[in-house]
Amino acid sequence: MVDAMVRVAVIGAGAWGINHVRTFARLRECELVLVCERDEARRRRAAAIAPGARLGARLSDALEADDVDAVVLATPAAHHADHARAALRAGKHVLVEKPLALRVADAEAVIAAAARAGRTLMVGHLMLYHPAFLRLVDVVRAGDLGRVLYAYAVRVNLGRLRRDENALWSLGPHDVSMLLYALGAVPESVSARGGCYLQPGVEDVVFVNLRFPGGTVAQIHLSWLDPRKERRLTVVGDRKMIELDDTHPTEKLRIHDKGYDVPPAFTEYDQFLQIRHGDTLIPRVDMVEPLELECRHFVECVATGATPRSDGRTAVNVVRVLEAAQESLAGDGAPVTIRPEADHA
């Protein structure tokens, strides 16, 4: 339970930031006191959604305010690290949108700033608060799938183009964060290839391949140039398989009792492995909006001092993978080894 009212400012009321405005304005555990946005039309929209909050135009309006305990940074990704460090230096708790930074060194600097300030640092890896994904994690960690062999994620759509970042950095943080969290490990190496079809120098489609310790492999397909919208994660074990389909309105998870079995006795080579077609289970998942859960978790961590699920260390590992994938993209898919975390300390 949260005992004290946390006073929040949202910085950035654009396409995604306005959702933070809406969510924090509704939470009973906190008070949204300020929304900062340079664009006048966006400020008017924020005022209509959160009439009880005053309006500002600059980050400094929030950092200099005595009645702001925590800031939510929904600013462009290139500014995340600088804005987060400035907020922490001002003594504010910080929820910054993903990715935490565009370079590992900058992400590490934000973590160090949070430690010096003694303030909560949380990163908006939204899928780590998705009820269906968390149910998938429970299944994987319980060993119900057996040994995890491989996984793959698809995040494609005919969607909004971005000029300031490619599909890897725009879409990839979601799936990288899910794979690292579900598998409980950081990959040993990554390779990536993509294509720039709509804008020079900006990859619209990217394929990322990850190799994890123990031999587990994973692939991520990212694109905003695709005929249909898919948000899917599949994890295949040697006993069962599980699928998360986030576009399905009700049946977001399916657990398949399928695979190959070794019979107790066989006389012919082609009897060595037998396909098993078991039942498919569709677990009931009580859905709550992931953003609401994420925002409430942030408020609770600020009030209680608990470590966020998507803390700085979790986020920097995502940046490590994305940075290596970007290097591989520039090298036409050449594998890039991900150095142990201690090398970045």
Short mmCIF file of C-alpha atoms in Angstrom, two decimals:
data_model
loop_
_atom_site.label_atom_id
_atom_site.label_comp_id
_atom_site.label_asym_id
_atom_site.label_seq_id
_atom_site.Cartn_x
_atom_site.Cartn_y
_atom_site.Cartn_z
CA MET A 1 0.00 0.00 0.00
CA VAL A 2 1.08 3.57 -0.72
CA ASP A 3 0.88 5.72 2.40
CA ALA A 4 1.93 9.11 0.99
CA MET A 5 0.55 10.94 -2.02
CA VAL A 6 3.25 11.08 -4.70
CA ARG A 7 3.19 14.27 -6.76
CA VAL A 8 3.96 13.64 -10.43
CA ALA A 9 4.89 15.71 -13.48
CA VAL A 10 4.68 14.31 -17.02
CA ILE A 11 7.19 15.70 -19.50
CA GLY A 12 6.01 15.30 -23.08
CA ALA A 13 2.37 14.96 -24.14
CA GLY A 14 2.87 13.60 -27.64
CA ALA A 15 1.58 10.39 -29.19
CA TRP A 16 2.63 8.25 -26.21
CA GLY A 17 3.10 10.82 -23.48
CA ILE A 18 -0.58 11.76 -23.58
CA ASN A 19 -1.33 8.22 -22.39
CA HIS A 20 0.84 8.87 -19.34
CA VAL A 21 -1.13 12.06 -18.73
CA ARG A 22 -4.40 10.13 -18.91
CA THR A 23 -3.19 7.31 -16.68
CA PHE A 24 -1.55 9.36 -13.93
CA ALA A 25 -4.54 11.72 -13.85
CA ARG A 26 -6.75 8.73 -12.99
CA LEU A 27 -4.55 7.05 -10.39
CA ARG A 28 -5.76 7.54 -6.85
CA GLU A 29 -2.33 6.78 -5.38
CA CYS A 30 -0.74 9.94 -6.79
CA GLU A 31 -1.47 13.50 -7.84
CA LEU A 32 -0.64 14.71 -11.34
CA VAL A 33 0.36 18.30 -10.63
CA LEU A 34 2.13 19.35 -13.83
CA VAL A 35 2.31 18.55 -17.55
CA CYS A 36 5.17 20.05 -19.56
CA GLU A 37 4.86 20.19 -23.35
CA ARG A 38 6.28 22.70 -25.85
CA ASP A 39 3.50 22.31 -28.42
CA GLU A 40 0.47 24.47 -27.64
CA ALA A 41 -2.08 22.14 -29.24
CA ARG A 42 -0.76 19.21 -27.21
CA ARG A 43 -0.92 21.31 -24.04
CA ARG A 44 -4.58 22.05 -24.71
CA ARG A 45 -5.30 18.37 -25.21
CA ALA A 46 -3.48 17.54 -21.95
CA ALA A 47 -5.48 20.22 -20.12
CA ALA A 48 -8.73 18.64 -21.29
CA ILE A 49 -7.64 15.21 -20.04
CA ALA A 50 -6.10 16.42 -16.75
CA PRO A 51 -7.82 19.68 -15.84
CA GLY A 52 -6.42 19.57 -12.33
CA ALA A 53 -2.79 19.79 -13.49
CA ARG A 54 -1.09 23.03 -14.33
CA LEU A 55 0.78 23.37 -17.62
CA GLY A 56 4.39 24.14 -18.46
CA ALA A 57 6.51 24.21 -21.58
CA ARG A 58 9.96 23.12 -20.39
CA LEU A 59 11.57 20.32 -18.42
CA SER A 60 12.99 22.93 -16.07
CA ASP A 61 9.46 23.89 -15.04
CA ALA A 62 9.17 20.47 -13.40
CA LEU A 63 12.72 20.26 -12.07
CA GLU A 64 12.43 23.63 -10.32
CA ALA A 65 8.99 22.90 -8.84
CA ASP A 66 8.92 22.21 -5.10
CA ASP A 67 5.64 20.31 -5.36
CA VAL A 68 6.95 17.68 -7.83
CA ASP A 69 8.35 14.48 -6.32
CA ALA A 70 8.66 12.43 -9.52
CA VAL A 71 8.87 13.08 -13.25
CA VAL A 72 7.75 10.92 -16.15
CA LEU A 73 9.89 11.47 -19.24
CA ALA A 74 8.03 10.81 -22.49
CA THR A 75 10.49 12.78 -24.59
CA PRO A 76 12.37 11.71 -27.76
CA ALA A 77 14.69 8.74 -27.20
CA ALA A 78 17.79 10.76 -28.03
CA HIS A 79 17.11 12.94 -24.96
CA HIS A 80 16.20 10.22 -22.46
CA ALA A 81 19.61 9.89 -20.81
CA ASP A 82 20.27 13.64 -20.52
CA HIS A 83 16.80 14.41 -19.24
CA ALA A 84 16.89 11.55 -16.73
CA ARG A 85 20.26 12.68 -15.32
CA ALA A 86 19.00 16.27 -15.02
CA ALA A 87 15.90 15.12 -13.16
CA LEU A 88 17.90 12.94 -10.79
CA ARG A 89 20.33 15.79 -10.08
CA ALA A 90 17.28 17.88 -9.16
CA GLY A 91 16.30 15.24 -6.61
CA LYS A 92 13.32 13.85 -8.53
CA HIS A 93 12.34 10.22 -8.90
CA VAL A 94 12.29 9.23 -12.57
CA LEU A 95 10.18 7.08 -14.86
CA VAL A 96 11.75 7.39 -18.31
CA GLU A 97 10.35 5.86 -21.44
CA LYS A 98 12.26 3.10 -23.20
CA PRO A 99 14.98 2.89 -24.29
CA LEU A 100 16.86 4.31 -21.33
CA ALA A 101 19.59 5.56 -23.67
CA LEU A 102 21.01 5.00 -27.14
CA ARG A 103 24.43 3.98 -25.81
CA VAL A 104 25.42 1.69 -22.98
CA ALA A 105 27.78 4.31 -21.54
CA ASP A 106 24.93 6.83 -21.27
CA ALA A 107 22.63 4.26 -19.68
CA GLU A 108 25.27 3.42 -17.09
CA ALA A 109 25.68 7.13 -16.34
CA VAL A 110 21.96 7.41 -15.58
CA ILE A 111 22.14 4.45 -13.20
CA ALA A 112 25.10 6.06 -11.42
CA ALA A 113 23.19 9.34 -11.13
CA ALA A 114 20.23 7.55 -9.55
CA ALA A 115 22.52 5.86 -7.03
CA ARG A 116 24.12 9.18 -6.08
CA ALA A 117 20.76 10.88 -5.73
CA GLY A 118 19.18 8.02 -3.79
CA ARG A 119 16.12 8.21 -6.04
CA THR A 120 13.98 5.65 -7.85
CA LEU A 121 14.87 5.05 -11.50
CA MET A 122 12.38 3.08 -13.55
CA VAL A 123 12.22 2.56 -17.32
CA GLY A 124 8.98 2.17 -19.25
CA HIS A 125 9.40 -1.35 -20.60
CA LEU A 126 5.65 -1.71 -20.88
CA MET A 127 5.48 -5.41 -21.77
CA LEU A 128 7.03 -6.35 -18.44
CA TYR A 129 3.71 -5.25 -16.91
CA HIS A 130 1.45 -7.06 -19.37
CA PRO A 131 -0.65 -9.65 -17.48
CA ALA A 132 -0.50 -12.22 -20.31
CA PHE A 133 3.26 -11.87 -20.66
CA LEU A 134 3.75 -12.28 -16.91
CA ARG A 135 1.67 -15.46 -17.07
CA LEU A 136 3.97 -16.67 -19.87
CA VAL A 137 6.99 -15.94 -17.67
CA ASP A 138 5.45 -17.97 -14.84
CA VAL A 139 5.01 -20.94 -17.19
CA VAL A 140 8.59 -20.72 -18.49
CA ARG A 141 10.16 -20.30 -15.05
CA ALA A 142 8.09 -23.13 -13.56
CA GLY A 143 9.69 -25.48 -16.08
CA ASP A 144 6.36 -26.43 -17.66
CA LEU A 145 7.90 -26.16 -21.14
CA GLY A 146 10.91 -28.25 -20.19
CA ARG A 147 14.24 -26.99 -21.49
CA VAL A 148 13.73 -23.88 -23.62
CA LEU A 149 15.08 -24.56 -27.11
CA TYR A 150 14.28 -21.36 -28.96
CA ALA A 151 11.98 -18.36 -29.08
CA TYR A 152 10.87 -15.85 -31.65
CA ALA A 153 9.03 -12.55 -31.59
CA VAL A 154 7.15 -10.68 -34.32
CA ARG A 155 6.26 -7.00 -34.04
CA VAL A 156 5.09 -5.72 -37.42
CA ASN A 157 2.46 -3.36 -38.79
CA LEU A 158 1.82 -0.85 -41.53
CA GLY A 159 2.51 1.81 -38.96
CA ARG A 160 3.71 5.33 -38.29
CA LEU A 161 7.09 6.15 -39.80
CA ARG A 162 9.84 7.63 -37.66
CA ARG A 163 12.67 9.77 -38.94
CA ASP A 164 14.67 9.97 -35.72
CA GLU A 165 15.03 6.20 -35.13
CA ASN A 166 14.85 2.95 -37.05
CA ALA A 167 12.59 -0.04 -36.44
CA LEU A 168 15.23 -1.63 -34.20
CA TRP A 169 15.20 1.20 -31.65
CA SER A 170 11.53 2.11 -32.06
CA LEU A 171 10.04 -1.39 -31.78
CA GLY A 172 12.87 -3.61 -30.59
CA PRO A 173 13.00 -2.57 -26.90
CA HIS A 174 9.66 -4.32 -26.32
CA ASP A 175 10.75 -7.72 -27.60
CA VAL A 176 14.32 -7.57 -26.33
CA SER A 177 13.06 -6.76 -22.84
CA MET A 178 10.55 -9.64 -22.98
CA LEU A 179 13.11 -12.20 -24.14
CA LEU A 180 15.70 -11.19 -21.53
CA TYR A 181 13.09 -11.22 -18.75
CA ALA A 182 11.44 -14.49 -19.76
CA LEU A 183 14.70 -16.35 -20.33
CA GLY A 184 16.47 -14.77 -17.36
CA ALA A 185 19.68 -14.18 -19.30
CA VAL A 186 21.53 -11.76 -21.55
CA PRO A 187 22.54 -13.09 -24.98
CA GLU A 188 26.15 -13.93 -25.69
CA SER A 189 26.00 -12.60 -29.23
CA VAL A 190 23.65 -10.85 -31.63
CA SER A 191 23.43 -10.37 -35.38
CA ALA A 192 21.03 -8.16 -37.31
CA ARG A 193 20.16 -7.31 -40.87
CA GLY A 194 17.61 -4.85 -42.20
CA GLY A 195 16.51 -2.76 -45.12
CA CYS A 196 15.91 0.95 -45.71
CA TYR A 197 13.03 1.05 -48.18
CA LEU A 198 11.08 4.21 -47.37
CA GLN A 199 13.75 6.55 -46.01
CA PRO A 200 17.49 6.55 -46.71
CA GLY A 201 19.52 5.42 -43.72
CA VAL A 202 16.49 4.40 -41.61
CA GLU A 203 15.79 0.66 -41.47
CA ASP A 204 12.07 -0.01 -41.87
CA VAL A 205 12.48 -3.78 -41.37
CA VAL A 206 15.01 -5.53 -39.14
CA PHE A 207 15.68 -9.19 -38.34
CA VAL A 208 17.62 -9.77 -35.11
CA ASN A 209 19.16 -13.11 -34.12
CA LEU A 210 20.22 -13.76 -30.52
CA ARG A 211 22.26 -16.58 -29.04
CA PHE A 212 21.86 -17.15 -25.30
CA PRO A 213 24.04 -19.13 -22.87
CA GLY A 214 23.22 -22.82 -22.94
CA GLY A 215 22.39 -22.88 -26.64
CA THR A 216 18.96 -21.22 -26.65
CA VAL A 217 18.48 -19.07 -29.75
CA ALA A 218 15.91 -16.37 -30.53
CA GLN A 219 14.85 -14.21 -33.45
CA ILE A 220 12.99 -10.90 -33.57
CA HIS A 221 11.22 -9.58 -36.68
CA LEU A 222 10.52 -5.84 -36.58
CA SER A 223 8.83 -3.74 -39.25
CA TRP A 224 6.47 -0.83 -39.81
CA LEU A 225 6.12 -1.87 -43.47
CA ASP A 226 3.95 -4.97 -43.30
CA PRO A 227 0.44 -5.90 -44.52
CA ARG A 228 -0.95 -6.78 -41.10
CA LYS A 229 -0.44 -6.06 -37.43
CA GLU A 230 1.19 -8.79 -35.38
CA ARG A 231 2.42 -8.74 -31.79
CA ARG A 232 3.49 -12.29 -31.07
CA LEU A 233 5.99 -14.09 -28.85
CA THR A 234 6.52 -17.86 -29.07
CA VAL A 235 8.70 -19.92 -26.72
CA VAL A 236 9.42 -23.55 -27.66
CA GLY A 237 10.56 -26.07 -25.07
CA ASP A 238 11.40 -29.74 -25.35
CA ARG A 239 8.11 -30.62 -23.60
CA LYS A 240 5.62 -27.87 -24.46
CA MET A 241 5.31 -24.61 -26.35
CA ILE A 242 3.63 -21.32 -25.46
CA GLU A 243 2.38 -18.45 -27.64
CA LEU A 244 1.50 -14.88 -26.67
CA ASP A 245 -0.70 -13.16 -29.26
CA ASP A 246 -1.27 -9.62 -28.04
CA THR A 247 -3.53 -8.73 -30.96
CA HIS A 248 -6.13 -11.33 -30.01
CA PRO A 249 -8.96 -9.64 -28.11
CA THR A 250 -9.47 -12.45 -25.56
CA GLU A 251 -7.27 -15.51 -26.15
CA LYS A 252 -3.86 -13.97 -25.66
CA LEU A 253 -2.08 -17.14 -24.47
CA ARG A 254 -2.00 -20.68 -25.82
CA ILE A 255 0.02 -23.54 -24.31
CA HIS A 256 0.57 -26.41 -26.75
CA ASP A 257 1.37 -29.89 -25.50
CA LYS A 258 3.24 -30.72 -28.69
CA GLY A 259 6.71 -31.99 -29.50
CA TYR A 260 8.75 -35.10 -30.11
CA ASP A 261 8.95 -38.05 -27.72
CA VAL A 262 11.48 -40.88 -27.56
CA PRO A 263 9.55 -44.18 -27.27
CA PRO A 264 10.60 -46.58 -24.50
CA ALA A 265 11.58 -49.20 -27.08
CA PHE A 266 12.04 -49.12 -30.83
CA THR A 267 13.34 -51.44 -33.54
CA GLU A 268 13.40 -49.16 -36.57
CA TYR A 269 15.31 -45.89 -37.01
CA ASP A 270 12.19 -44.01 -38.04
CA GLN A 271 10.60 -44.95 -34.71
CA PHE A 272 13.28 -43.13 -32.71
CA LEU A 273 11.31 -39.90 -32.46
CA GLN A 274 7.53 -39.74 -32.40
CA ILE A 275 5.46 -36.59 -32.82
CA ARG A 276 3.25 -35.82 -29.83
CA HIS A 277 -0.03 -33.97 -30.47
CA GLY A 278 -1.47 -33.18 -27.07
CA ASP A 279 -4.04 -30.67 -25.90
CA THR A 280 -3.90 -26.92 -26.38
CA LEU A 281 -4.66 -24.96 -23.21
CA ILE A 282 -5.95 -21.40 -23.37
CA PRO A 283 -5.36 -19.98 -19.87
CA ARG A 284 -7.68 -17.35 -18.51
CA VAL A 285 -5.85 -14.06 -18.06
CA ASP A 286 -7.55 -11.20 -16.24
CA MET A 287 -6.46 -8.23 -18.30
CA VAL A 288 -5.69 -4.84 -16.83
CA GLU A 289 -4.17 -2.13 -18.99
CA PRO A 290 -0.37 -2.64 -18.82
CA LEU A 291 0.29 1.10 -18.68
CA GLU A 292 -1.94 1.44 -15.62
CA LEU A 293 -0.04 -1.37 -13.91
CA GLU A 294 3.29 0.17 -14.89
CA CYS A 295 2.38 3.61 -13.60
CA ARG A 296 0.95 2.26 -10.36
CA HIS A 297 4.12 0.19 -9.85
CA PHE A 298 6.24 3.33 -10.26
CA VAL A 299 4.21 5.22 -7.67
CA GLU A 300 4.47 2.30 -5.24
CA CYS A 301 8.26 2.07 -5.71
CA VAL A 302 8.65 5.81 -5.10
CA ALA A 303 6.54 5.64 -1.95
CA THR A 304 8.05 2.45 -0.51
CA GLY A 305 11.61 2.43 -1.85
CA ALA A 306 11.12 -0.94 -3.58
CA THR A 307 13.19 -1.80 -6.63
CA PRO A 308 11.16 -1.50 -9.85
CA ARG A 309 10.67 -4.56 -12.02
CA SER A 310 12.07 -2.56 -14.95
CA ASP A 311 14.89 -0.90 -13.03
CA GLY A 312 18.00 0.70 -14.47
CA ARG A 313 20.00 -2.53 -14.54
CA THR A 314 17.25 -4.32 -16.46
CA ALA A 315 17.08 -1.42 -18.90
CA VAL A 316 20.82 -1.18 -19.49
CA ASN A 317 20.90 -4.83 -20.52
CA VAL A 318 18.29 -4.04 -23.16
CA VAL A 319 20.45 -1.18 -24.41
CA ARG A 320 23.46 -3.51 -24.53
CA VAL A 321 21.58 -5.83 -26.89
CA LEU A 322 20.23 -2.99 -29.03
CA GLU A 323 23.65 -1.33 -29.29
CA ALA A 324 25.22 -4.63 -30.40
CA ALA A 325 22.40 -5.20 -32.90
CA GLN A 326 22.93 -1.72 -34.34
CA GLU A 327 26.63 -2.47 -34.74
CA SER A 328 25.74 -5.70 -36.51
CA LEU A 329 23.31 -3.83 -38.78
CA ALA A 330 26.11 -1.52 -39.81
CA GLY A 331 28.29 -4.57 -40.48
CA ASP A 332 25.73 -6.29 -42.73
CA GLY A 333 24.80 -8.90 -40.16
CA ALA A 334 28.21 -9.77 -38.78
CA PRO A 335 27.75 -11.29 -35.30
CA VAL A 336 28.67 -9.03 -32.39
CA THR A 337 29.72 -10.47 -29.04
CA ILE A 338 28.00 -8.89 -26.05
CA ARG A 339 30.61 -8.29 -23.41
CA PRO A 340 29.98 -9.24 -19.78
CA GLU A 341 28.21 -6.55 -17.81
CA ALA A 342 31.26 -5.89 -15.62
CA ASP A 343 33.09 -4.52 -18.67
CA HIS A 344 30.71 -1.58 -18.70
CA ALA A 345 31.03 -0.70 -15.04
#
